[in-house]
Amino acid sequence: MVSETGPRLRAQLDGIPTYKPGRPAPTGATAYKLSSNENPYPPLPGVMEQVAASAERLHRYPDLACTELTAELAGRLGVPAAHVATGTGSVGVAQQLVQATSGPGDEVLYAWRSFEAYPIVVQIPGAASVQVPLTPGEGHDLDAMAAAITDRTRLIFVCNPNNPTGTVVRRAELERFLDKVPSDVLVVLDEAYREFNRDAEVPDGVEIYRDRPNVAVLRTFSKAYGLAGLRVGFAIAHEPVADALRKTAVPFGVSQIAQDAAVASLRSEEQLLLRVDALVKERDRVVGGLRGQGWTVPETHANFVWLRLGERTLDFAARCERAGVVVRPFAGEGVRVTVGESEANDLFLRAAEEFRTVL
Ligand SMILES: Cc1ncc(COP(=O)(O)O)c(C=O)c1O
């Protein structure tokens, strides 16, 4: 007999927000995608050659342990290889971190608005999100976050720089916050945009984690390293946490092409970071241009800018799209705009200026 109810799915899945990717640029028109915080530069030639060479072994499973990549990262960061855990993008590793620490009845704390995957990865294992509003300056309210810790808190994300606002948490305030967090609560410093930071007071999470067993650092090859399409990210964490990440990983999740391209990118790091410098200059030009037009733009240390537009958010995004740039609107809140090619940034600045004249 055919059942009429269908398979029983976990109730925790009800109400999980769907991840909305940045919209692609429409085909056929001159349009730029400034909606996903991607790197506008294509992979470096050496990386492309490595990808082609690795593709010859597509009939083989990848190295489950990501041995070469792990060794390369451990050497560069000065950490034991056992503290490096790789995964399918840093969002994959973020999901594993939640699975390893939190389930029904547990709470995961983070600022809001922040990276939109956090509510999703928290809810999948049945944990509850506790979202602490950003300050009026669009940054983390660490005092309020410390006050929101309860006996149920198992994990805290600190997104530094914060997506989508670009704001940063500085060393002294972070240390003060970490001193207040119970030692059995894991704090994850999500540093997806770290390479774009130019403020010396913003700490390197890897330095912070060294003498704090309850701190893990999350990094990615998707942004500065320009490998978003290959899905590879990693965490640096003390052994119990790193071991738990190896247990929760999808076996063979990181393809050999991704592993090899990541190693090749690390070995071309100097050239890659010159591109990051160029993007930082472009970012500063965009921020200067917007402020010159009269916009309030929070200080950003990432590869994007944030405009709080409230009810005008969707109108603004539509105007940008008509001008040839696809941005990322968060309805009722604001727009995040990735720093892209100079021509794209020019189009965006022009659209922003026109929008102000019709306000
Ligand atoms: C703050 C933050 N963390 C993590 C990620 C995930 O990146 P990936 O899974 O490509 O490494 C993103 C991507 O947008 C992000 O903004």
XYZ file of C-alpha atoms and ligand atoms in Angstrom:
375
model
C 0.000 0.000 0.000
C 1.296 3.485 -0.847
C 1.655 5.695 2.233
C -0.142 9.019 2.032
C 2.032 10.797 4.547
C 5.456 10.379 2.945
C 8.682 10.067 4.893
C 8.714 11.724 8.306
C 11.213 14.605 8.285
C 12.742 16.208 11.392
C 10.583 19.012 12.728
C 13.739 21.093 13.268
C 13.951 21.603 9.529
C 10.698 23.597 9.509
C 11.335 27.283 9.154
C 15.022 27.024 8.235
C 15.660 30.078 6.097
C 16.790 29.267 2.573
C 20.276 30.501 1.709
C 19.861 33.173 -0.934
C 22.904 33.328 -3.177
C 23.862 36.674 -4.676
C 21.969 36.989 -7.970
C 24.056 36.437 -11.079
C 24.407 39.220 -13.610
C 21.741 38.848 -16.317
C 23.042 37.414 -19.578
C 22.916 39.473 -22.723
C 23.358 42.863 -21.076
C 26.562 44.479 -19.844
C 26.243 43.703 -16.195
C 28.548 43.014 -13.287
C 27.889 40.729 -10.346
C 28.617 42.614 -7.143
C 26.340 40.429 -5.050
C 28.465 37.577 -3.646
C 31.711 39.110 -2.357
C 33.653 37.227 -4.980
C 37.082 38.150 -6.231
C 36.770 39.739 -9.690
C 40.184 38.435 -10.780
C 40.375 35.030 -12.443
C 42.693 32.428 -10.895
C 46.414 33.015 -11.488
C 47.938 31.168 -14.497
C 49.917 28.736 -12.287
C 46.733 27.829 -10.434
C 44.911 27.159 -13.706
C 47.709 24.848 -14.859
C 47.556 22.950 -11.586
C 43.792 22.557 -11.925
C 44.238 21.150 -15.446
C 46.898 18.716 -14.209
C 44.763 17.585 -11.258
C 41.792 17.037 -13.552
C 43.663 14.136 -15.133
C 43.043 12.154 -11.949
C 39.310 12.757 -11.708
C 38.649 9.011 -11.685
C 40.395 8.769 -8.274
C 39.044 9.808 -4.879
C 40.765 12.817 -3.351
C 43.201 12.570 -0.431
C 40.747 12.240 2.473
C 43.117 13.925 4.933
C 44.059 16.835 2.617
C 47.638 16.046 3.629
C 49.575 18.471 1.440
C 47.220 21.388 1.999
C 47.177 20.752 5.744
C 50.979 20.665 5.888
C 51.248 23.845 3.794
C 48.783 25.703 6.038
C 50.340 24.407 9.246
C 53.805 25.525 8.097
C 52.665 28.978 7.028
C 50.563 29.654 10.112
C 53.005 28.080 12.561
C 50.456 25.648 14.037
C 50.538 21.851 14.458
C 49.060 19.962 11.507
C 46.644 18.340 13.972
C 45.106 21.792 14.552
C 44.137 22.250 10.883
C 40.750 20.933 9.722
C 39.666 21.448 6.124
C 36.156 21.382 4.703
C 33.870 22.199 1.791
C 34.206 25.958 2.022
C 34.281 27.686 5.373
C 30.499 27.460 5.439
C 30.911 23.677 5.444
C 33.335 23.943 8.352
C 30.958 26.336 10.162
C 28.215 23.737 9.830
C 30.540 21.055 11.223
C 31.459 23.310 14.160
C 27.792 23.659 15.074
C 27.142 19.939 14.612
C 30.103 19.174 16.853
C 28.910 21.409 19.692
C 25.184 22.058 19.542
C 21.904 20.202 19.298
C 18.311 20.508 20.543
C 18.128 22.668 23.666
C 21.452 24.391 22.948
C 22.005 27.983 21.881
C 24.366 29.500 19.348
C 25.010 33.201 19.731
C 26.000 35.686 17.054
C 25.571 39.299 16.036
C 22.793 40.201 13.652
C 22.830 41.075 10.910
C 25.791 38.893 10.080
C 26.596 36.058 7.664
C 23.279 34.698 6.493
C 24.357 31.054 6.674
C 24.613 31.197 10.496
C 20.860 30.759 11.170
C 20.781 27.883 8.687
C 23.728 25.929 10.061
C 22.466 26.465 13.612
C 18.980 25.194 12.940
C 19.913 22.048 10.993
C 21.125 20.129 14.078
C 18.203 21.535 16.092
C 19.997 24.256 18.076
C 18.509 27.725 18.639
C 19.932 30.999 17.316
C 20.381 33.907 19.716
C 20.899 37.009 17.598
C 22.307 40.152 19.216
C 21.626 43.360 17.259
C 24.589 45.298 15.854
C 25.502 48.648 17.419
C 24.291 51.864 15.751
C 27.747 51.953 14.131
C 26.973 48.549 12.493
C 29.546 46.632 14.580
C 29.396 43.757 17.066
C 27.924 44.715 20.446
C 30.260 42.503 22.454
C 28.949 43.661 25.848
C 25.415 42.700 24.836
C 26.710 39.419 23.434
C 28.500 38.626 26.702
C 25.293 39.438 28.572
C 23.337 37.073 26.297
C 25.442 34.019 27.230
C 23.429 31.438 29.180
C 23.983 27.912 30.490
C 22.713 26.717 27.124
C 25.212 28.632 24.998
C 27.537 26.207 23.216
C 29.047 28.269 20.407
C 29.524 31.961 19.573
C 30.342 33.263 16.091
C 32.313 36.503 15.866
C 32.462 37.540 12.218
C 35.527 39.738 11.791
C 35.212 41.673 9.483
C 31.458 41.336 9.645
C 29.458 40.320 6.608
C 27.514 42.384 5.427
C 28.623 45.556 7.228
C 32.437 45.275 6.866
C 32.983 46.474 10.446
C 35.713 44.995 12.641
C 36.284 43.914 16.221
C 39.597 45.169 17.592
C 42.080 43.307 19.784
C 41.382 44.881 23.180
C 37.591 44.538 22.970
C 37.872 40.984 21.671
C 40.226 39.941 24.485
C 37.906 41.552 27.030
C 34.969 39.645 25.573
C 36.820 36.323 25.424
C 37.779 36.711 29.080
C 34.053 36.740 29.923
C 33.143 33.641 27.876
C 32.994 30.394 29.903
C 35.807 28.040 28.930
C 33.378 25.331 27.772
C 31.796 27.592 25.142
C 33.472 27.536 21.729
C 34.125 30.948 20.151
C 34.544 30.839 16.378
C 36.372 33.798 14.857
C 35.093 33.826 11.278
C 37.836 35.552 9.316
C 36.602 34.976 5.750
C 37.618 38.531 4.783
C 40.727 38.894 6.907
C 43.106 39.582 4.007
C 41.230 42.811 3.177
C 41.727 44.281 6.665
C 44.175 47.173 6.934
C 43.708 48.061 10.608
C 46.649 46.932 12.739
C 44.394 46.847 15.827
C 42.360 44.014 14.343
C 43.905 40.840 15.713
C 45.007 37.820 13.760
C 42.704 35.097 15.074
C 45.502 32.558 14.874
C 47.441 34.542 17.494
C 44.339 34.705 19.704
C 43.576 30.967 19.476
C 47.056 29.849 20.541
C 46.536 30.138 24.274
C 42.740 29.861 24.281
C 41.543 26.255 23.858
C 37.950 27.438 23.384
C 38.735 29.589 20.331
C 38.683 28.360 16.725
C 39.494 30.386 13.603
C 37.635 29.981 10.334
C 39.277 30.929 7.017
C 38.504 30.425 3.344
C 40.054 30.268 -0.109
C 36.869 31.749 -1.609
C 37.485 35.463 -1.181
C 41.038 36.885 -1.338
C 42.357 33.661 -2.907
C 39.671 33.702 -5.581
C 38.656 30.027 -5.447
C 34.972 30.393 -4.520
C 33.969 27.863 -7.167
C 36.134 25.089 -5.717
C 34.740 25.004 -2.163
C 37.624 24.822 0.229
C 37.961 26.403 3.647
C 39.515 25.443 6.959
C 39.527 25.915 10.697
C 42.470 26.283 13.037
C 41.508 24.836 16.409
C 42.949 22.924 19.325
C 42.970 19.166 19.003
C 39.627 18.195 20.591
C 37.789 20.638 18.315
C 39.874 19.841 15.226
C 39.321 16.103 15.858
C 35.564 16.712 16.114
C 35.730 18.494 12.757
C 37.380 15.469 11.196
C 34.530 13.316 12.569
C 31.786 15.582 11.228
C 33.346 16.106 7.784
C 31.713 14.626 4.705
C 34.249 11.957 3.642
C 36.161 13.088 0.535
C 34.251 16.399 0.559
C 37.187 18.533 -0.593
C 38.042 17.561 -4.177
C 41.629 16.965 -5.232
C 41.361 19.887 -7.649
C 40.351 22.140 -4.753
C 43.175 20.856 -2.548
C 45.797 21.279 -5.273
C 44.509 24.689 -6.363
C 44.574 25.877 -2.752
C 48.195 24.767 -2.368
C 49.121 26.427 -5.681
C 47.358 29.622 -4.568
C 49.250 29.659 -1.297
C 52.490 29.289 -3.244
C 51.461 32.241 -5.451
C 50.413 34.197 -2.405
C 52.577 37.246 -3.165
C 50.893 37.842 -6.510
C 47.465 37.130 -5.085
C 47.971 39.585 -2.280
C 48.973 42.295 -4.781
C 45.518 41.838 -6.257
C 44.031 42.135 -2.796
C 45.934 45.430 -2.382
C 44.417 46.672 -5.620
C 40.943 45.706 -4.374
C 41.558 47.499 -1.083
C 42.477 50.651 -3.034
C 39.301 50.264 -5.067
C 37.304 49.784 -1.871
C 38.708 52.968 -0.413
C 37.898 54.777 -3.656
C 34.297 53.504 -3.531
C 33.878 54.470 0.139
C 35.396 57.922 -0.544
C 33.145 58.386 -3.564
C 30.008 57.451 -1.638
C 30.862 59.682 1.296
C 31.586 62.496 -1.148
C 28.040 62.060 -2.456
C 26.724 62.415 1.097
C 26.114 58.765 2.007
C 26.793 57.409 5.481
C 29.092 54.431 4.946
C 30.395 52.400 7.888
C 34.150 51.888 7.889
C 34.724 48.644 6.000
C 37.687 46.294 6.182
C 36.291 43.717 3.767
C 35.808 43.562 -0.012
C 32.352 45.130 0.168
C 30.506 48.208 1.398
C 27.241 48.466 3.300
C 24.539 51.066 2.839
C 21.667 51.077 5.318
C 18.683 52.048 3.193
C 15.721 50.696 5.150
C 12.548 50.858 3.104
C 14.428 52.137 0.044
C 16.620 49.040 -0.187
C 14.851 47.276 -3.031
C 14.423 50.499 -5.060
C 18.120 51.152 -4.736
C 19.007 47.601 -5.812
C 16.690 47.894 -8.822
C 18.304 51.170 -9.863
C 21.762 49.593 -9.613
C 20.600 46.712 -11.757
C 19.279 49.078 -14.405
C 22.717 50.699 -14.365
C 24.409 47.329 -14.967
C 25.445 46.163 -11.491
C 23.753 43.451 -9.454
C 24.070 44.169 -5.720
C 22.867 42.248 -2.655
C 19.751 43.709 -1.039
C 18.505 42.695 2.408
C 14.916 43.896 2.156
C 14.016 46.571 4.702
C 17.609 46.807 5.914
C 20.251 47.699 3.384
C 22.435 46.803 0.470
C 25.799 45.105 0.401
C 27.934 45.889 -2.621
C 31.048 43.888 -3.456
C 34.073 45.802 -4.683
C 34.631 44.504 -8.191
C 36.236 45.574 -11.438
C 36.934 49.359 -11.679
C 34.299 49.721 -14.424
C 31.740 47.977 -12.213
C 32.608 50.205 -9.271
C 32.246 53.275 -11.499
C 28.806 52.122 -12.647
C 27.792 51.540 -9.047
C 29.036 54.968 -7.917
C 27.117 56.618 -10.738
C 23.927 54.732 -9.830
C 24.346 55.709 -6.161
C 24.780 59.361 -7.114
C 21.686 59.317 -9.313
C 19.703 57.678 -6.523
C 20.614 60.492 -4.143
C 19.434 63.127 -6.570
C 15.969 61.564 -6.679
C 15.698 61.080 -2.886
C 31.573 35.661 6.920
C 31.602 34.524 5.983
N 32.017 33.349 6.429
C 32.068 32.287 5.620
C 31.685 32.392 4.305
C 31.687 31.134 3.499
O 32.543 31.138 2.448
P 32.982 29.780 1.779
O 32.028 28.714 2.184
O 32.951 30.053 0.329
O 34.351 29.512 2.318
C 31.240 33.588 3.785
C 30.806 33.682 2.382
O 30.172 34.580 1.934
C 31.189 34.693 4.655
O 30.747 35.868 4.238
